[in-house]
Coordinates of C-alpha atoms in Angstrom, one line a residue:
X255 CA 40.0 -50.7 -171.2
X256 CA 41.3 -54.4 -171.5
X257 CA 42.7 -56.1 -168.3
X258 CA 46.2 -57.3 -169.0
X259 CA 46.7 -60.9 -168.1
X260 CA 48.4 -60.5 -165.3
X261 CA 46.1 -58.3 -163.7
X262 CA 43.2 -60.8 -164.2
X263 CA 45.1 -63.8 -163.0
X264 CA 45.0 -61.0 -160.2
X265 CA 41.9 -61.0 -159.6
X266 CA 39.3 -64.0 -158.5
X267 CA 35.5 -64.3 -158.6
X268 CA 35.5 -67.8 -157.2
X269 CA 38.2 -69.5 -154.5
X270 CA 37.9 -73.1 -154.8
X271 CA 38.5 -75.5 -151.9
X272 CA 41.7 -76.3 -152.1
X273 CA 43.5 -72.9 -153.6
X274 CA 45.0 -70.1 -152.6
X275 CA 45.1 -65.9 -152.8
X276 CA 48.7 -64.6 -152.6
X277 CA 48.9 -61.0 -153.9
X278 CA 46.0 -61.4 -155.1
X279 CA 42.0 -60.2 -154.8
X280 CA 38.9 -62.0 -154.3
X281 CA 36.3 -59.5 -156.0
X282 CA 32.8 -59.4 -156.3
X283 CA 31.1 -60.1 -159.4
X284 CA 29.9 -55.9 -159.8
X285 CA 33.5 -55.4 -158.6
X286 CA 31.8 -52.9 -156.2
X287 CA 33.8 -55.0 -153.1
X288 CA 37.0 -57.0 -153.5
X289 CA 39.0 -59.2 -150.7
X290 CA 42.8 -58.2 -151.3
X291 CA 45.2 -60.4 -150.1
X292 CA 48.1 -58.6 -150.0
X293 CA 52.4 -59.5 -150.2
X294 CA 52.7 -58.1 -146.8
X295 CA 50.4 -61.1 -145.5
X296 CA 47.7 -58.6 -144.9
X297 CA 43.9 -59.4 -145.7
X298 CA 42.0 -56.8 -146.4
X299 CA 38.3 -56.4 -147.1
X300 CA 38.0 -53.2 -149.4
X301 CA 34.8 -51.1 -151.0
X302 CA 36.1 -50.4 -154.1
X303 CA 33.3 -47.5 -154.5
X304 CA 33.9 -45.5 -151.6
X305 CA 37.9 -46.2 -151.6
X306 CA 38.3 -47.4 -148.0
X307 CA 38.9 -50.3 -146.2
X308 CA 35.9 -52.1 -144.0
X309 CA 38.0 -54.4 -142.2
X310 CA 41.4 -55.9 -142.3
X311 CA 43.9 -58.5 -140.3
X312 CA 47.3 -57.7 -140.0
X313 CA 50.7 -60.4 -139.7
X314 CA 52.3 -59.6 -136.5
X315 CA 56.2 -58.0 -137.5
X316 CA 57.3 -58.3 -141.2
X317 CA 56.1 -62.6 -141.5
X318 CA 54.1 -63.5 -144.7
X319 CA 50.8 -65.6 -144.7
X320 CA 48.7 -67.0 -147.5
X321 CA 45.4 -67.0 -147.6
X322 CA 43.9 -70.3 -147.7
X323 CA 40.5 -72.1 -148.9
X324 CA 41.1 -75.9 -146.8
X325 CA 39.5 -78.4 -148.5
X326 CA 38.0 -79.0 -144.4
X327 CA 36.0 -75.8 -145.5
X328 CA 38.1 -73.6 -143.4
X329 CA 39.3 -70.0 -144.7
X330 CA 42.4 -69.7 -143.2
X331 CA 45.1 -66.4 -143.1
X332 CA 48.1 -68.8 -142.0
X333 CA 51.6 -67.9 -141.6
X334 CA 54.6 -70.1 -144.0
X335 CA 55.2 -71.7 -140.7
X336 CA 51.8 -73.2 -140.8
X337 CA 50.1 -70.7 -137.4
X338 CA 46.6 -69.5 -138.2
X339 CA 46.2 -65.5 -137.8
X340 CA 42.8 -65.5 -138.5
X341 CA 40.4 -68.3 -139.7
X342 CA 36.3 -68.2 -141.0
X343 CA 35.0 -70.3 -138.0
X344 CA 34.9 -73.9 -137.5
X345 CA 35.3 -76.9 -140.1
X346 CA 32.5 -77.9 -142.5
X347 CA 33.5 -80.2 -145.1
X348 CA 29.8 -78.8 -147.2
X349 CA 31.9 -76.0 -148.0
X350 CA 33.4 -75.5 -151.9
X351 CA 34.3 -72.4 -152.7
X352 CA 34.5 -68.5 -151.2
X353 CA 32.9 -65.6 -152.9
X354 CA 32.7 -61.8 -152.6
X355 CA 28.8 -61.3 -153.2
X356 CA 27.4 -57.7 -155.0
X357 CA 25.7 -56.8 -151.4
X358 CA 29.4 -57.3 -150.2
X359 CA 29.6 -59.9 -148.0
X360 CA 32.2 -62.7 -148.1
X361 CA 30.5 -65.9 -148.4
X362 CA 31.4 -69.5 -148.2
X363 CA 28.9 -71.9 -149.9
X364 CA 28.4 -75.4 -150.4
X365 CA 27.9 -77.5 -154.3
X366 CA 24.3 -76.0 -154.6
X367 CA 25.2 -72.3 -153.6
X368 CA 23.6 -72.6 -150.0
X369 CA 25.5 -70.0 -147.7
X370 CA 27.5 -72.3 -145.0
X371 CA 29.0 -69.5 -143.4
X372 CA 29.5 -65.0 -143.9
X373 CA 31.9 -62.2 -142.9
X374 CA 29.3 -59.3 -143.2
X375 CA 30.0 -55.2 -144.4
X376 CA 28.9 -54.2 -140.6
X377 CA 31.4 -53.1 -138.0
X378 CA 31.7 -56.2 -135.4
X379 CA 32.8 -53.1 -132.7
X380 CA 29.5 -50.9 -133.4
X381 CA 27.5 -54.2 -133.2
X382 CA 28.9 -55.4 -129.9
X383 CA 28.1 -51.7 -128.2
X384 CA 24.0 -52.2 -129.4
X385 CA 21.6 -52.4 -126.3
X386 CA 21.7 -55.7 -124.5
X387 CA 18.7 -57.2 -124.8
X388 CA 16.5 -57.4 -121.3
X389 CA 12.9 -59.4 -120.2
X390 CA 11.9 -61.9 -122.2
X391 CA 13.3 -60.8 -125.8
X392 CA 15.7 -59.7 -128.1
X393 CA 14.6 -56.9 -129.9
X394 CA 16.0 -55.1 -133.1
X395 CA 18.9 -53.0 -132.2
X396 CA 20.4 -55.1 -129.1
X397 CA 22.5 -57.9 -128.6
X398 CA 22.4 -61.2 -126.4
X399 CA 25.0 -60.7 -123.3
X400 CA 23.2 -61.9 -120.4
X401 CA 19.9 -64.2 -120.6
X402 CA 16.4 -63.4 -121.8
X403 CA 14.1 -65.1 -119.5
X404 CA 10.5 -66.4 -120.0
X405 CA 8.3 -63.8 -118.0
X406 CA 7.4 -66.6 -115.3
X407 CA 11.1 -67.1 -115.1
X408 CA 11.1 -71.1 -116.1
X409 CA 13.4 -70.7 -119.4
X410 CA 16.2 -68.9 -120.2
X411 CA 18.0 -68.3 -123.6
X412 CA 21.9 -67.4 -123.6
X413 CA 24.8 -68.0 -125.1
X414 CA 27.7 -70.0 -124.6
X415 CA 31.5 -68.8 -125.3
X416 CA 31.6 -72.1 -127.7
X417 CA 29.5 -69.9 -130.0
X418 CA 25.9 -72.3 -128.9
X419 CA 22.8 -70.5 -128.1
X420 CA 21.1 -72.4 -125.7
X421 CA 17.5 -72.9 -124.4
X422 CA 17.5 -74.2 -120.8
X423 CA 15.2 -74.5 -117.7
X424 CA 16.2 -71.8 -114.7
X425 CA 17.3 -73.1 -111.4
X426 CA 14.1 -72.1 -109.6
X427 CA 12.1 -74.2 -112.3
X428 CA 10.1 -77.9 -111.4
X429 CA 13.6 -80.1 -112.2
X430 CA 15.8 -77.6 -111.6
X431 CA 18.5 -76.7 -114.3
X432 CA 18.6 -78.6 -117.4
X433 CA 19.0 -78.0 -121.5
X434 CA 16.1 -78.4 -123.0
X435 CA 17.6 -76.7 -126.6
X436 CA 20.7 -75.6 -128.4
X437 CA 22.1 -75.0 -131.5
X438 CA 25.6 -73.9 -133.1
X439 CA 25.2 -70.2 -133.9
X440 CA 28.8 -68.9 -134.9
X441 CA 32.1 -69.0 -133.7
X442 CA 33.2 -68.9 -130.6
X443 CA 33.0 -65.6 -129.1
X444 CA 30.6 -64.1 -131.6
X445 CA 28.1 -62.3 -129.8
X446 CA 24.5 -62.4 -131.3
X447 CA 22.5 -59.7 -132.1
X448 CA 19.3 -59.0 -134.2
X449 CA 20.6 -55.6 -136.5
X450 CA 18.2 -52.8 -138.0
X451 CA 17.9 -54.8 -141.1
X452 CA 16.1 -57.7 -139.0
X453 CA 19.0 -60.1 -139.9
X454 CA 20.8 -62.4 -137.2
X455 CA 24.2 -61.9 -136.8
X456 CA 27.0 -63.6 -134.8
X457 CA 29.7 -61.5 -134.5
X458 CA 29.6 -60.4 -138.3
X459 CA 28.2 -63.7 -139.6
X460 CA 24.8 -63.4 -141.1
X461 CA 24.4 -66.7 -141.8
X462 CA 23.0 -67.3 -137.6
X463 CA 19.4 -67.7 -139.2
X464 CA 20.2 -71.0 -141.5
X465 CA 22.1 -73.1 -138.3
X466 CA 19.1 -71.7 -136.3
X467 CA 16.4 -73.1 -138.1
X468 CA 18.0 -76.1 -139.6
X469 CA 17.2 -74.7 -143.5
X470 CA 20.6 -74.0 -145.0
X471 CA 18.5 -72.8 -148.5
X472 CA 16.9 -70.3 -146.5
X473 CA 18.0 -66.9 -147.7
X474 CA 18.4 -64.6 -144.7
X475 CA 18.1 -61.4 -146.8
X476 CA 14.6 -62.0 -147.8
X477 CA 13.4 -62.4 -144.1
X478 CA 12.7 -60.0 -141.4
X479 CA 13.4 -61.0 -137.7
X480 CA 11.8 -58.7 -135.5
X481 CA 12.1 -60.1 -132.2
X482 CA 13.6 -63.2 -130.7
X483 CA 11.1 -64.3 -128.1
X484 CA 11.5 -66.6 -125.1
X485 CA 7.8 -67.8 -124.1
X486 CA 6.4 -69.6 -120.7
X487 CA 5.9 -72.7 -122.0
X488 CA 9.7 -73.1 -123.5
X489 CA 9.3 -72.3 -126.6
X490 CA 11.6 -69.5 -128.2
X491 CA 10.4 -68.2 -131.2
X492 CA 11.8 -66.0 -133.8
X493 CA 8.9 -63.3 -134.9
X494 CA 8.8 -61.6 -138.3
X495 CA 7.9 -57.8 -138.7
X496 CA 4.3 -58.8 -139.1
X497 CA 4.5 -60.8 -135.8
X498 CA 3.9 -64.1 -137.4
X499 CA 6.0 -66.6 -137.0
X500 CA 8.9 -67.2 -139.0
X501 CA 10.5 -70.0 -136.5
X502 CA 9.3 -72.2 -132.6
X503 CA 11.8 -74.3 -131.1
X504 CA 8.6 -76.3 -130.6
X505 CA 10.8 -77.5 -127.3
X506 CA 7.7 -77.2 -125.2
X507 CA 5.8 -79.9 -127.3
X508 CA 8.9 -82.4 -126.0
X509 CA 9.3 -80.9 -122.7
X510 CA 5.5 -82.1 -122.3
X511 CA 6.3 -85.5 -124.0
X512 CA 9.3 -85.8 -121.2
X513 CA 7.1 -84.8 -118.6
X514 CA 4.8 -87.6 -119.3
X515 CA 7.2 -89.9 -119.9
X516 CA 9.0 -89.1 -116.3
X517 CA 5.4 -89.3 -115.1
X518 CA 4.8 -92.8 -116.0
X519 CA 8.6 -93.8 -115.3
X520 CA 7.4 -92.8 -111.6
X521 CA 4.1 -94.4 -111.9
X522 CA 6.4 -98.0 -112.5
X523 CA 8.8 -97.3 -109.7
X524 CA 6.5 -97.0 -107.3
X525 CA 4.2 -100.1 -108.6
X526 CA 7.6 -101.8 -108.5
X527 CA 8.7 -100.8 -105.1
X528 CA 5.2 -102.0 -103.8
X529 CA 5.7 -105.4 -104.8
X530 CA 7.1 -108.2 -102.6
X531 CA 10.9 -109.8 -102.9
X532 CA 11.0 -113.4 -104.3
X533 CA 11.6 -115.2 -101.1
X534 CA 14.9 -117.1 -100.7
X535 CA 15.5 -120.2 -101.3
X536 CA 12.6 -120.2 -103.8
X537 CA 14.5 -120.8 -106.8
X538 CA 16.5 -123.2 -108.3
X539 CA 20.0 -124.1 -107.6
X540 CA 22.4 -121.8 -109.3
X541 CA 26.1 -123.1 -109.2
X542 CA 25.7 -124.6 -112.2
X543 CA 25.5 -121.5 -114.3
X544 CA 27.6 -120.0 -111.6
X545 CA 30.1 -122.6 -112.6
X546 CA 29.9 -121.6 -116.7
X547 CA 31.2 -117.5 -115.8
X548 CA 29.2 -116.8 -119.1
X549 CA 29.5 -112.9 -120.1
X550 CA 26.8 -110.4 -121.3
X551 CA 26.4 -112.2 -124.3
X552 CA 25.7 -116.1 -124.9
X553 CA 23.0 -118.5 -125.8
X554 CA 22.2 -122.1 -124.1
X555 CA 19.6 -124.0 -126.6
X556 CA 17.9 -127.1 -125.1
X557 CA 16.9 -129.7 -127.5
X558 CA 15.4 -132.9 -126.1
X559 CA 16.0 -136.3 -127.4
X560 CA 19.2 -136.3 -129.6
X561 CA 23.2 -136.9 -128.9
X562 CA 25.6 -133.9 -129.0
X563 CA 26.7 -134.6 -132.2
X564 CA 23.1 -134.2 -133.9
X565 CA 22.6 -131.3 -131.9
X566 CA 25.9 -129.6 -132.8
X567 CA 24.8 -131.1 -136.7
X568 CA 21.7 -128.5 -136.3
X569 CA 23.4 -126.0 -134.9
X570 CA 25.3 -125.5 -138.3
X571 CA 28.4 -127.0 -137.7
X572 CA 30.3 -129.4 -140.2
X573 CA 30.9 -133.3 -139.3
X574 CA 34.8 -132.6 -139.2
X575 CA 34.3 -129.8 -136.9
X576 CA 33.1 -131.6 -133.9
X577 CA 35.4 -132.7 -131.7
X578 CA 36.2 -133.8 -128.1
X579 CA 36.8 -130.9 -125.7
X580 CA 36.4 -129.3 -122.3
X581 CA 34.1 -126.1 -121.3
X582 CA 37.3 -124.2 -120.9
X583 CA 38.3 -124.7 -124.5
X584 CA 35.1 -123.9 -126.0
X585 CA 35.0 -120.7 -124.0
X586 CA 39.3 -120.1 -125.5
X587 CA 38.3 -120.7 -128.7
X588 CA 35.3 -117.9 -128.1
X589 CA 37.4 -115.8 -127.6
X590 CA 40.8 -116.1 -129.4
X591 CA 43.8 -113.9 -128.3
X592 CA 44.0 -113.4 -132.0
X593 CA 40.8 -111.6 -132.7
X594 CA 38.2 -109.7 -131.3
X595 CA 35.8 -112.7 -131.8
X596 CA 35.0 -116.6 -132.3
X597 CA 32.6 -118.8 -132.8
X598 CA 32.1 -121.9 -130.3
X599 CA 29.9 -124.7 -129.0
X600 CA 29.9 -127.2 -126.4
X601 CA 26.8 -129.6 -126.3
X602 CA 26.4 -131.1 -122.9
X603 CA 24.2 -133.7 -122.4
X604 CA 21.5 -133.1 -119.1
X605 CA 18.6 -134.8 -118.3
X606 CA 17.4 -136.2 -121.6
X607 CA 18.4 -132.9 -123.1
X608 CA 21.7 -131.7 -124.7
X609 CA 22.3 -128.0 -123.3
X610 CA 24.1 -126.9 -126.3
X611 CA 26.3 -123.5 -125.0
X612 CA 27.7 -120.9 -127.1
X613 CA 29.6 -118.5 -125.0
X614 CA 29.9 -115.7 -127.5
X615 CA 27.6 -116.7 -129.9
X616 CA 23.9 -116.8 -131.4
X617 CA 23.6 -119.6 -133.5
X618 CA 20.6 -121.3 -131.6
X619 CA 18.6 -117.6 -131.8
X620 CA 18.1 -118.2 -135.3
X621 CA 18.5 -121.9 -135.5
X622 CA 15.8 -123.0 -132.8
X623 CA 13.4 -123.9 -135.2
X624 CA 15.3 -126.2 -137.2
X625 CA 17.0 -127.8 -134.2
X626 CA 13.2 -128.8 -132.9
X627 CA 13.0 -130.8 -136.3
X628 CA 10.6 -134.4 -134.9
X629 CA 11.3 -133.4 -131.2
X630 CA 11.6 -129.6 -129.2
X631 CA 14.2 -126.9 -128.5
X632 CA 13.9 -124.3 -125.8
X633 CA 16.8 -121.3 -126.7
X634 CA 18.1 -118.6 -124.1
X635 CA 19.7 -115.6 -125.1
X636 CA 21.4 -113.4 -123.3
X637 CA 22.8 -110.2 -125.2
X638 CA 23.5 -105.9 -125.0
X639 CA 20.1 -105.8 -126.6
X640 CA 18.1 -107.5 -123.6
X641 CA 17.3 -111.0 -123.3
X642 CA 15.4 -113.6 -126.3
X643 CA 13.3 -116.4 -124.6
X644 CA 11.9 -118.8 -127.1
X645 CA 10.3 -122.6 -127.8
X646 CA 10.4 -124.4 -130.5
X647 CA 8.4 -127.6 -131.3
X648 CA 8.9 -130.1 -134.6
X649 CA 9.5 -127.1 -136.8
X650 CA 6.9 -124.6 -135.4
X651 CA 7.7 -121.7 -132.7
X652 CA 5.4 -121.8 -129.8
X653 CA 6.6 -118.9 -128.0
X654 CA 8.8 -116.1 -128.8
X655 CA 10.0 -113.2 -126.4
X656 CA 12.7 -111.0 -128.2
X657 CA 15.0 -108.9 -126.9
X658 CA 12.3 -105.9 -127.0
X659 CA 9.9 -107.7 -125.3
X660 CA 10.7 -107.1 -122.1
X661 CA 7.7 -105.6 -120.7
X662 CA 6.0 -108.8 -121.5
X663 CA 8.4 -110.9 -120.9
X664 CA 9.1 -109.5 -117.0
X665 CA 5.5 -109.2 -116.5
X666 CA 4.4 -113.4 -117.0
X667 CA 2.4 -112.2 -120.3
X668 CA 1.7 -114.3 -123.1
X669 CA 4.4 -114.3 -125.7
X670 CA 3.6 -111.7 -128.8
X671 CA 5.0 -114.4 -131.3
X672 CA 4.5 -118.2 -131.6
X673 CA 1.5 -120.1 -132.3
X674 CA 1.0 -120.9 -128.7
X675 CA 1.8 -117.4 -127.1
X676 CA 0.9 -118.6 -123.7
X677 CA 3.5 -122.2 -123.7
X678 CA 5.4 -120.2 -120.9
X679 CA 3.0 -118.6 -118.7
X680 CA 2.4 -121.7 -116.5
X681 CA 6.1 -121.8 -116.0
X682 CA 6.4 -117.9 -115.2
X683 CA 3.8 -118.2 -112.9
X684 CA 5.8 -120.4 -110.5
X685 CA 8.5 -118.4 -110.0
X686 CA 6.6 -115.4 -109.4
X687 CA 7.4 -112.9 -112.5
X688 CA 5.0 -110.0 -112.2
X689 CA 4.7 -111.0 -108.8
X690 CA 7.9 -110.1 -107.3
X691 CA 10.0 -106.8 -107.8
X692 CA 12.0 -107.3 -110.7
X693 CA 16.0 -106.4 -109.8
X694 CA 15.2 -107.6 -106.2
X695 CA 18.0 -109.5 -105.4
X696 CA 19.1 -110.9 -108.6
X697 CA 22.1 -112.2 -107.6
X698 CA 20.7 -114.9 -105.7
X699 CA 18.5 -116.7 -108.4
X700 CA 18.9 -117.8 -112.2
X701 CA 18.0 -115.3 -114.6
X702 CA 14.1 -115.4 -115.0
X703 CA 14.4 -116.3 -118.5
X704 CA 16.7 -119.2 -117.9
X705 CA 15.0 -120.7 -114.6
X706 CA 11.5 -120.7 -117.1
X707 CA 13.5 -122.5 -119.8
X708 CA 14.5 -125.4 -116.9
X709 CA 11.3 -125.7 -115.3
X710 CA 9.6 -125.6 -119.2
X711 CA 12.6 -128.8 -120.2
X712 CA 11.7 -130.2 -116.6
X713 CA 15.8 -130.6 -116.0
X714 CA 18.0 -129.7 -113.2
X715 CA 21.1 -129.1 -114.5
X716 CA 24.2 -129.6 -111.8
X717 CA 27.8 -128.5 -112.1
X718 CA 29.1 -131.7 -112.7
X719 CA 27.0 -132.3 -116.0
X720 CA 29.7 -129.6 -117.4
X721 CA 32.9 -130.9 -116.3
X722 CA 35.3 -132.9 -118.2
X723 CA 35.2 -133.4 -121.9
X724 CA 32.0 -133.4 -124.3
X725 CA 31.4 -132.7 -128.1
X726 CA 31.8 -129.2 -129.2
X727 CA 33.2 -127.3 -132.2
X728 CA 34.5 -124.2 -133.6
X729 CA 33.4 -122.9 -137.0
X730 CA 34.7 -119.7 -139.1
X731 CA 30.7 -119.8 -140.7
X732 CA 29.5 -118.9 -137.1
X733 CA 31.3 -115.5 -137.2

C-alpha cells in the first residue's frame, strides 16, 4: 500500500544538523523502531513490532517542545521558550545527522558514519540496579558505583559525576593521590556498566567503548568486553571474552617515565643544593641595568668599533628613522598606549662599543651576524622562552647559546653552535657558572648571560652612559 505524501513527509530516515521533528517520526531504515516526536511535545522511542513504547520524555503541563538536531551536535527536546527538557549529552561539532539504526538504537554520527554518541533499547533503571562491581574489576553484569582497586591497593578506577572515568593513584600509594588517567565516558551522571552483551554503556550510551579507546571507527557491536581490569602496575585494561586484550591504558609505561624523570629532577636538586653561593661582591656593578627597568623580554647587542647611527643602520632601521631621543622614549615608543606592541632602539655608546637596546624587541637575535660585518657583536637576549647568548665576529658566529640551551649554557659548557663553541668558556669560568648554585641569590648580580657578554666586550657600563639623549629609532618593519 502507497504512503500518502503527507505521511512520508511524516516520517524521517535521516535528521540533519540543523532540522527539526515536530509531529513527526525518526524511523529506522527496517521500520522495525521509530522515534516519534509527538504534538504534545512528547518524545517517544517506540518498537513498532512489539507495539510498545521503550522509553519516553514528557513536557511538564500542556507546553509544546520541538525536537531539535543543533548544528553544535546537540539533540535537543526544548520548549518554544527556548528551556531544554531533555538533551543527547554534551556538544560535539563532528556530529551531522541522527539516525534510528535496524538493531534500534538512536545514533548520532559524524560525515563518515562513525557513531559520536547512542541512546540504547536497554532499560537505564534495570541497568543501574546490576551488581556493583567489587576487587579489582568490573565484570559482565555489574556497574561502576564505587572504585575498583588494583589488588596491592596503588590504583583506583572510578568515576566522576562530570561523566569522566578516571585512573588515579590511592592515598596510601608512594606520592600519595594523583591522576594518572582519564577520559570522557558519557554524560554526566551516566553510570557505567559492562552488560551481558559485553558492550560498555554509560547510562544507555553504547558508544563508552569509542571515547575510551580513542577509535571513533571502532564498531562496539562486533567486540566483546569481558572484564574491565585495574592491574598493579596502573594499567587498566579492557579484556575480551578470549582474555586477550582488546585495550591498556599503557599509564604504567608513563608512570615509570615520570618516576624517572622525578628521580633525576631529585638527583639535580640535591647536586644543586651542594654547591656553594657566588660570594658577594664578586660580580660586577649592577645599577646600570638596574637603571634600564628592562622587562622579561629585550635584547642589548654590543658591536665594537662603529657610531650609533651605523649600528642602528645594521640593526635594520631606515636613515630617516634615527633620531635624537632619551631611554625613556625608546622604552614609550616600545610600548605604545595604542597597541599591544612596538618596535624601538636606543644605541648608547660605552666603552668603544655602542650597546644598542631594544626594550621589547629582537632585532639583534637574528641580526648579530650582519652587525659583526669587518668588526664583532656580542647579542643578549632575554625572552619567555629562556635566555639567547651569542658572538658574532666579521660575519661568522663564534658562539651560540639559544634559548634551549640552558643546560649548557648554566653549566660554563662549550656552546653547541658557532665555529668557536668554546669563545665563552674563559669568560664563564670567572664568574663561577657551574660552580655556584644557580638561583642563589640572583638578585644581587647581573644576569649570567649578560655579566659574560661584559667581561667577553671588556666594558663596564655605568648608569650615566644611558642618561640624556642618544640615537635611536622606531620602525613599523621591526614588528
Amino acid at each position: 500500500m502507497r504512503q500518502t505524501r503527507n505521511e512520508m513527509e511524516a516520517r524521517k530516515t535521516v535528521l540533519n544538523a540543523g532540522d527539526h521533528l515536530f509531529g513527526q517520526s525518526l524511523v529506522s531504515p527496517n521500520g522495525a523502531y521509530a522515534l516519534e516526536h509527538r504534538t504534545d511535545g512528547t518524545l517517544v522511542f517506540r518498537d513498532n513490532l512489539a507495539s510498545e513504547d521503550l522509553w519516553q520524555v514528557s513536557v511538564p503541563g500542556s507546553e509544546q517542545a520541538w525536537l531539535y538536531l543543533l548544528t553544535e551536535g546537540l539533540l535537543v527536546l526544548r520548549t518554544a521558550t527556548g528551556v531544554p527538557v531533555w538533551s543527547s549529552g554534551r556538544i560535539d561539532r563532528q556530529v551531522v545527522a541522527a539516525l534510528v539504526q535496524d538493531d534500534g538504537r538512536l545514533v548520532l554520527v559524524d560525515a563518515d558514519g562513525n557513531q559520536r554518541w547512542s541512546r540504547d533499547p536497554v532499560d537505564a533503571a534495570l541497568t543501574a540496579c546490576s551488581t556493583p562491581a567489587r576487587g579489582d574489576r568490573l565484570g559482565v553484569g555489574e556497574v561502576l558505583v564505587g572504585p575498583i582497586v588494583s589488588p596491592n591497593g596503588q590504583y583506583a578506577l572510578s568515576q566522576n559525576p562530570d561523566g569522566r572515568c578516571e585512573l588515579h593513584t590511592t592515598p596510601e600509594a608512594p606520592g600519595g593521590y594523583r591522576t594518572v588517567w582519564s577520559a570522557w565516558i558519557g554524560a554526566p551522571g551516566a553510570v557505567l556498566s559492562l552488560g551481558q552483551d559485553g558492550v560498555l554503556r554509560a547510562g544507555t550510551d553504547s558508544t563508552v567503548l569509542q571515547r575510551w579507546t580513542g577509535r571513533m571507527r571502532l564498531d562496539a557491536s562486533t567486540v566483546v568486553v569481558s572484564e574491565v581490569v585495574v592491574r598493579d602496575v596502573g594499567d587498566v585494561v579492557l579484556v575480551g571474552e578470549d582474555g586477550s586484550e582488546i585495550d591498556i591504558t599503557r599509564t604504567a609505561a608513563e608512570e615509570t617515565r615520570l618516576a624517572g624523570v622525578e628521580r633525576e629532577f631529585a638527583a639535580r636538586e640535591l647536586e644543586e643544593s651542594a654547591k656553594p653561593a657566588r660570594p658577594a661582591g664578586s660580580g660586577m656593578a649592577k645599577d646600570w641595568f638596574d637603571s634600564l627597568d628592562l622587562s622579561d623580554f629585550f635584547t642589548i647587542t654590543w658591536v665594537e668599533g662603529v657610531d650609533g647611527r651605523e649600528a642602528l643602520s645594521r640593526l635594520g632601521a631606515e636613515a630617516d628613522a634615527i633620531t635624537s631621543m632619551t631611554y625613556d622614549d625608546a622604552v614609550s615608543a616600545a610600548y605604545p598606549e595604542h597597541d599591544e606592541n612596538g618596535s624601538s632602539a636606543l644605541a648608547v655608546p660605552v666603552g668603544g662599543w655602542v650597546a644598542v637596546i631594544e626594550p621589547n624587541g629582537y632585532q639583534g637575535v637574528y641580526r648579530g651576524t650582519e652587525m659583526s660585518a669587518g668588526t664583532q657583536a656580542i647579542v643578549f637576549h632575554e625572552g619567555m622562552d629562556g635566555t639567547h647568548l651569542a658572538w658574532h665576529r666579521d660575519g661568522k658566529a663564534l658562539a651560540v647559546y639559544s634559548d634551549d640551551d640552558h643546560d649548557e649554557l648554566a653549566g660554563g659548557e662549550p656552546a653547541p653552535e658557532g665555529v668557536d663553541p668554546s669563545a665563552f668558556v674563559a669568560f664563564m669560568a670567572r664568574i663561577g657558572l657551574g660552580e655556584y648554585r644557580e638561583d642563589e641569590d640572583e638578585g644581587d648580580f647581573l644576569p649570567p648571560a649578560l655579566e659574560i657578554a661584559c667581561l667577553a666586550a671588556g666594558i663596564v657600563p655605568e648608569p650615566e652612559d644611558f642618561a640624556g639623549e642618544h640615537l635611536g629609532a622606531v620602525s613599523s618593519e621591526w614588528g
